[in-house]
């Protein structure tokens, strides 16, 4: 499914995935000595219409048994994301529909619910950590597995294509109700989410996982053009990677080397 996707990483303290592959599309950089994840898997979760991942299902992503019965480690990178919830009729990024109608935008409580699914007790990361702990008994201690968490899109209107629907609908940050008609306040929502995720991750005290970066859920730049750049710069200032996977020929995919998305690199999966 991902063969046609493009893996994009804005870099600062953490280098480009593409840099180590000597891609002719990659600008020269000084970070080629750092090793990124070799194999990353995207795991969708957090919406009520999806079944929860069982421990056994997570185990199958962490370690692998071949036909001869020999076990080995499998994925060393995990990207957790959600795009919509068809039970509660909300979208985490612009453009998804149900019954022909655009889904209403997710609220702050919905963003928090996704984080709880990833980082709460017995959440996805607890299960990954548990699986690694069990695998160590047979396979020895692996490198820390890198975790990337999807940032929902702060959609401008409550109903994305209804220009008269509310822009003050999402929730509170920094003591005020955010108004998404203001680009700076959309960015505040992103920062709130990033800080919440980092705080929750730190509190879990994982021994075998590291929070390496965040993933931009919106798959084109039509509604998040400047936010991709602003959020990427913020993440770089925090020593975190910023990952984006646009769909094939999505708006913005060709802006990797211009001022729109500076320091962005491509890796074809």
Coordinates of C-alpha atoms in Angstrom, one line a residue:
X1 CA 0.0 0.0 0.0
X2 CA 2.8 2.4 0.9
X3 CA 4.9 1.7 -2.3
X4 CA 3.6 4.9 -3.9
X5 CA 3.8 7.0 -0.7
X6 CA 6.5 9.6 0.0
X7 CA 8.0 9.8 3.4
X8 CA 9.0 13.4 4.2
X9 CA 11.0 14.5 7.2
X10 CA 11.8 18.1 8.2
X11 CA 15.1 18.0 10.0
X12 CA 17.1 20.0 12.6
X13 CA 18.5 18.2 15.6
X14 CA 17.3 14.9 14.0
X15 CA 18.4 14.2 10.4
X16 CA 16.5 13.1 7.4
X17 CA 15.7 9.5 6.8
X18 CA 16.6 10.0 3.2
X19 CA 20.1 11.3 4.0
X20 CA 21.5 7.9 4.8
X21 CA 20.2 6.5 1.4
X22 CA 22.2 9.0 -0.7
X23 CA 19.0 9.8 -2.7
X24 CA 19.7 12.1 -5.6
X25 CA 16.6 14.0 -4.5
X26 CA 18.1 14.8 -1.1
X27 CA 19.9 18.1 -0.4
X28 CA 23.4 17.6 1.1
X29 CA 23.5 17.7 4.9
X30 CA 25.8 17.1 7.8
X31 CA 23.8 14.4 9.6
X32 CA 24.6 11.2 7.6
X33 CA 26.1 9.5 10.6
X34 CA 22.8 9.1 12.4
X35 CA 20.8 5.9 11.8
X36 CA 17.0 6.2 11.5
X37 CA 14.6 3.3 11.9
X38 CA 15.2 0.6 9.3
X39 CA 11.5 -0.6 9.2
X40 CA 8.5 1.5 10.2
X41 CA 4.9 0.5 10.4
X42 CA 1.8 2.7 10.4
X43 CA -0.8 1.7 13.0
X44 CA -4.2 3.3 12.8
X45 CA -6.0 3.5 16.2
X46 CA -8.1 5.6 18.5
X47 CA -11.5 5.7 16.7
X48 CA -14.4 3.8 18.1
X49 CA -15.2 2.2 14.8
X50 CA -11.9 0.3 14.9
X51 CA -11.2 -2.8 17.0
X52 CA -8.6 -2.4 19.7
X53 CA -5.3 -3.9 19.0
X54 CA -4.8 -7.1 21.1
X55 CA -1.5 -7.9 22.7
X56 CA -1.1 -10.8 20.2
X57 CA -1.6 -8.4 17.3
X58 CA 1.0 -6.0 18.6
X59 CA 3.4 -8.9 19.2
X60 CA 3.2 -9.7 15.5
X61 CA 4.5 -6.2 14.6
X62 CA 7.3 -6.3 17.2
X63 CA 8.8 -9.8 16.5
X64 CA 8.6 -12.3 13.7
X65 CA 8.8 -16.1 13.5
X66 CA 9.9 -17.5 10.2
X67 CA 8.8 -20.9 8.6
X68 CA 11.6 -22.6 10.4
X69 CA 10.4 -21.4 13.8
X70 CA 13.2 -19.0 14.2
X71 CA 12.3 -15.7 15.9
X72 CA 13.7 -12.2 15.1
X73 CA 12.8 -8.6 15.8
X74 CA 10.6 -7.0 13.2
X75 CA 9.7 -3.3 13.1
X76 CA 11.9 -0.8 14.9
X77 CA 9.7 2.2 14.2
X78 CA 6.0 2.7 15.0
X79 CA 3.9 5.6 13.6
X80 CA 0.5 5.9 15.4
X81 CA -2.3 7.9 13.8
X82 CA -6.0 8.4 13.3
X83 CA -7.9 10.1 10.5
X84 CA -11.6 9.8 11.3
X85 CA -14.1 8.2 13.7
X86 CA -17.1 6.9 11.8
X87 CA -18.9 5.9 15.0
X88 CA -18.7 9.4 16.5
X89 CA -18.8 11.2 13.1
X90 CA -15.7 13.3 13.4
X91 CA -12.7 13.9 11.2
X92 CA -9.1 14.4 12.4
X93 CA -8.1 15.9 9.1
X94 CA -10.1 17.8 6.4
X95 CA -12.0 16.1 3.7
X96 CA -13.4 12.9 5.0
X97 CA -17.1 12.2 4.4
X98 CA -19.8 9.8 5.5
X99 CA -23.0 9.4 3.5
X100 CA -21.7 12.1 1.2
X101 CA -21.5 14.7 4.0
X102 CA -18.3 16.1 5.3
X103 CA -17.6 14.9 8.8
X104 CA -17.5 17.6 11.5
X105 CA -14.0 18.5 12.9
X106 CA -12.6 16.7 15.9
X107 CA -12.6 18.7 19.2
X108 CA -9.8 19.0 21.8
X109 CA -11.4 16.2 23.8
X110 CA -11.2 13.9 20.7
X111 CA -7.5 14.8 20.3
X112 CA -7.0 13.8 24.0
X113 CA -8.9 10.6 23.5
X114 CA -6.5 9.5 20.8
X115 CA -3.5 10.3 23.0
X116 CA -5.2 8.2 25.8
X117 CA -5.5 5.3 23.4
X118 CA -1.8 5.5 22.5
X119 CA -0.4 6.5 25.9
X120 CA -2.9 5.5 28.5
X121 CA -2.7 2.4 30.8
X122 CA -2.6 -0.7 28.6
X123 CA -2.6 1.5 25.5
X124 CA -0.8 0.8 22.3
X125 CA 2.6 1.8 23.6
X126 CA 2.2 -0.2 26.8
X127 CA 1.5 -3.2 24.5
X128 CA 4.6 -2.5 22.4
X129 CA 6.7 -2.1 25.5
X130 CA 5.4 -5.4 26.9
X131 CA 6.0 -7.2 23.7
X132 CA 9.6 -6.1 23.6
X133 CA 10.1 -7.0 27.2
X134 CA 8.9 -10.5 26.5
X135 CA 11.0 -10.8 23.3
X136 CA 14.2 -9.9 25.2
X137 CA 14.1 -13.2 26.9
X138 CA 14.8 -15.0 23.7
X139 CA 16.3 -12.4 21.4
X140 CA 18.3 -10.2 23.7
X141 CA 17.9 -6.4 24.1
X142 CA 17.2 -4.5 20.9
X143 CA 17.8 -0.8 20.2
X144 CA 15.0 1.5 21.5
X145 CA 12.0 1.4 19.2
X146 CA 11.2 4.8 17.8
X147 CA 7.7 6.2 18.2
X148 CA 6.0 8.8 16.0
X149 CA 2.6 10.2 16.9
X150 CA 0.1 11.7 14.4
X151 CA -0.9 15.4 15.0
X152 CA -4.6 15.9 14.0
X153 CA -5.3 18.8 11.7
X154 CA -6.7 21.9 13.4
X155 CA -9.4 22.3 10.8
X156 CA -10.5 26.0 10.4
X157 CA -14.3 25.4 10.5
X158 CA -16.4 23.1 12.6
X159 CA -17.8 21.8 9.3
X160 CA -14.8 22.0 7.0
X161 CA -16.3 23.3 3.8
X162 CA -19.0 25.4 5.5
X163 CA -17.4 28.8 5.7
X164 CA -20.1 30.2 8.0
X165 CA -19.7 27.4 10.6
X166 CA -17.8 28.0 13.8
X167 CA -14.1 28.7 14.0
X168 CA -14.3 28.8 17.8
X169 CA -15.3 25.2 18.5
X170 CA -12.2 23.2 19.4
X171 CA -11.4 24.0 23.0
X172 CA -9.1 25.9 25.3
X173 CA -5.3 26.4 25.4
X174 CA -3.3 29.0 27.3
X175 CA -6.4 30.0 29.1
X176 CA -8.6 30.9 26.1
X177 CA -11.0 29.4 23.6
X178 CA -9.0 29.0 20.5
X179 CA -10.2 30.6 17.3
X180 CA -9.0 28.7 14.2
X181 CA -9.6 31.6 11.9
X182 CA -6.3 32.8 13.3
X183 CA -3.3 30.7 12.0
X184 CA -1.3 31.4 15.2
X185 CA -4.1 29.9 17.3
X186 CA -4.3 26.8 15.1
X187 CA -0.5 26.4 15.9
X188 CA -1.3 26.8 19.6
X189 CA -3.5 23.7 19.3
X190 CA -0.7 21.7 17.7
X191 CA 1.7 22.8 20.5
X192 CA -0.8 21.8 23.1
X193 CA -1.1 18.3 21.6
X194 CA 2.7 17.9 21.3
X195 CA 3.2 18.9 24.9
X196 CA 0.4 16.6 26.1
X197 CA 1.9 13.7 24.2
X198 CA 5.4 14.4 25.5
X199 CA 4.2 14.7 29.1
X200 CA 2.2 11.5 28.9
X201 CA 5.1 9.6 27.3
X202 CA 7.5 10.8 30.0
X203 CA 5.1 9.7 32.8
X204 CA 4.9 6.1 31.4
X205 CA 8.7 5.7 31.9
X206 CA 9.2 3.3 29.0
X207 CA 12.5 1.5 29.0
X208 CA 12.4 0.3 25.4
X209 CA 10.7 3.1 23.5
X210 CA 11.7 6.7 22.6
X211 CA 9.4 9.4 21.3
X212 CA 11.4 10.4 18.2
X213 CA 8.9 12.7 16.5
X214 CA 5.5 13.5 15.2
X215 CA 3.6 12.9 12.0
X216 CA 1.5 15.5 10.1
X217 CA -1.8 13.7 9.5
X218 CA -3.1 16.0 6.7
X219 CA -2.0 14.4 3.5
X220 CA -1.9 17.5 1.3
X221 CA -1.0 21.1 2.0
X222 CA -4.2 22.8 0.8
X223 CA -5.5 23.6 4.3
X224 CA -2.3 23.4 6.3
X225 CA 0.3 25.1 4.1
X226 CA 2.0 27.4 6.6
X227 CA 1.3 25.1 9.6
X228 CA 3.5 22.4 8.2
X229 CA 6.4 24.8 8.2
X230 CA 5.6 26.4 11.6
X231 CA 5.0 23.1 13.3
X232 CA 8.1 21.6 11.8
X233 CA 10.3 24.4 13.0
X234 CA 8.9 24.0 16.5
X235 CA 9.5 20.3 16.5
X236 CA 13.1 20.8 15.3
X237 CA 13.6 23.3 18.1
X238 CA 12.6 20.5 20.5
X239 CA 15.0 18.0 19.0
X240 CA 12.1 16.0 17.4
X241 CA 11.5 14.8 13.9
X242 CA 8.6 16.0 11.7
X243 CA 7.2 13.4 9.4
X244 CA 4.8 13.9 6.5
X245 CA 3.5 11.3 4.0
X246 CA 1.5 13.1 1.2
X247 CA -0.6 11.0 -1.1
X248 CA 0.6 10.6 -4.6
X249 CA 0.9 14.0 -6.3
X250 CA -0.7 15.7 -3.3
X251 CA -0.6 19.5 -3.2
X252 CA 2.7 20.5 -1.7
X253 CA 4.6 17.3 -2.5
X254 CA 6.9 19.2 -4.9
X255 CA 7.8 22.0 -2.5
X256 CA 10.5 20.1 -0.7
X257 CA 13.4 22.3 -1.9
X258 CA 11.8 25.8 -1.9
X259 CA 11.0 28.2 0.8
X260 CA 7.6 26.7 1.4
X261 CA 8.9 23.7 3.3
X262 CA 12.6 24.3 4.0
X263 CA 14.8 21.4 5.0
X264 CA 12.3 18.7 3.9
X265 CA 13.5 15.5 2.5
X266 CA 11.9 12.7 0.5
X267 CA 12.1 9.0 0.9
X268 CA 10.1 6.7 -1.4
X269 CA 8.9 3.7 0.5

